[in-house]
Amino acid sequence: MTAHASAVAAEPTLAEIELPDAVRDDLAEELATLPDPTRDIDWSMSRYHQVFARLPVRTLQRMLDFGRHPDTPGVGHLRNLPVDERLPSTPRDGRPSPDKPTYVAEGVLLGLSGLLGEPVGFTTEKNGQLVHDVVPVEGGATTQTNQGSAVFLNFHNDIVHDPSGRYDLASPDFLVLSCLRADHEGVAGTYYADARDICRALDDRTLRTLRSPLFRMNAPGSYCRDVAGGAEVLSEPVPMISGPEAFPEVSAAANGVRALDDAARSALDRLQSACREVAHEVLLRPGQALLINNRKGLHARSQFTARYDGQDRWLQRTYVRRNQWDIRHRVAAGHRRVH
Ligand SMILES: O=C(O)CCC(=O)C(=O)O
Ligand SMILES: [Fe+2]
């Protein structure tokens, strides 16, 4: 391959980044001294910038490039990250553990988030918290939400209800998922299907249908449950795939997409099967994280068995916006990052 050809060759849609042991230990030592970041989040985010500036510059650049360029991979798998020496039980109800002695995991999660943008919360998602605990919850085992375990969580992106009727407007640009504890059997898989790979796998007719405003997204389960008394709250009719051919954006509600005609219904089925064909699979382990671009692709999760015994799978998650300016109309009173 000539130098020119290699410069323009399609990059793989998954970035694999492993920290050297010495870098991991250096980060761990710094992060173990830092307080609960939620006490003063803007100070903590600034401090994490200092800590993560110690990464080898090429590693740092790959993470920054992940956030700043349209042509970079949609998902990054980071390995050999620092972990807390002592880990309390997995939170049972999806609320933060009151007895976590150190905040290394939070530092990793928020430090990585700060390389991509700003962590934000939504009042209708995990009470507006900035650090989400993603854990199996007994009452939600069969739901299409992050509380589920007994069913495959279909390919989706994380969207946010907005009174404009467009649920992609306020949604996070990125998610960071960091693993504190794997599931008992170690079989829970997280999947990512990049829209570029999805489009390559689809025929022209299906793609044209998916690019037409023939779909209404249901608002997230938490919004329908807490605000709408369990009823569906559908978006305006929107396309599922949009944007230029080289840099497509894809969106699919986890809580259901209403197709407006038969062609749209079969295109929607084709989209889910194309996702399964092209997806990257990652079985997250402690000390590993996924950087997920929430516009460049869709993610999913396999089934796994939850025991609700305090040792279940535990991920921490952030929602990251590159910029809060476009969603400033919805900021919650008395807050700067909660919408
Ligand atoms: O549990 C996972 O691996 C992903 C769940 C998910 O879709 C999310 O947290 O947004
Ligand atoms: Fe999700």
PDB file of N, CA, C and O and ligand atoms in Angstrom, residues 156 158 175 299, ligand 2:
ATOM      1  N   HIS A 156     -29.688   0.246  20.048  1.00  0.00           N
ATOM      2  CA  HIS A 156     -30.334   1.541  20.301  1.00  0.00           C
ATOM      3  C   HIS A 156     -29.264   2.589  20.526  1.00  0.00           C
ATOM      4  O   HIS A 156     -28.088   2.254  20.707  1.00  0.00           O
ATOM      5  N   ASP A 158     -28.839   6.142  23.204  1.00  0.00           N
ATOM      6  CA  ASP A 158     -29.477   6.716  24.387  1.00  0.00           C
ATOM      7  C   ASP A 158     -30.009   8.092  24.006  1.00  0.00           C
ATOM      8  O   ASP A 158     -29.238   8.989  23.652  1.00  0.00           O
ATOM      9  N   LEU A 175     -21.306   8.197  25.403  1.00  0.00           N
ATOM     10  CA  LEU A 175     -21.480   7.507  26.684  1.00  0.00           C
ATOM     11  C   LEU A 175     -20.108   6.947  27.037  1.00  0.00           C
ATOM     12  O   LEU A 175     -19.392   6.471  26.147  1.00  0.00           O
ATOM     13  N   HIS A 299     -25.757   0.768  20.143  1.00  0.00           N
ATOM     14  CA  HIS A 299     -25.189  -0.248  21.035  1.00  0.00           C
ATOM     15  C   HIS A 299     -26.289  -1.170  21.565  1.00  0.00           C
ATOM     16  O   HIS A 299     -27.485  -0.865  21.468  1.00  0.00           O
TER      17      HIS A 299
HETATM   18 FE    FE B   2     -27.873   2.354  26.124  1.00  0.00          FE
END
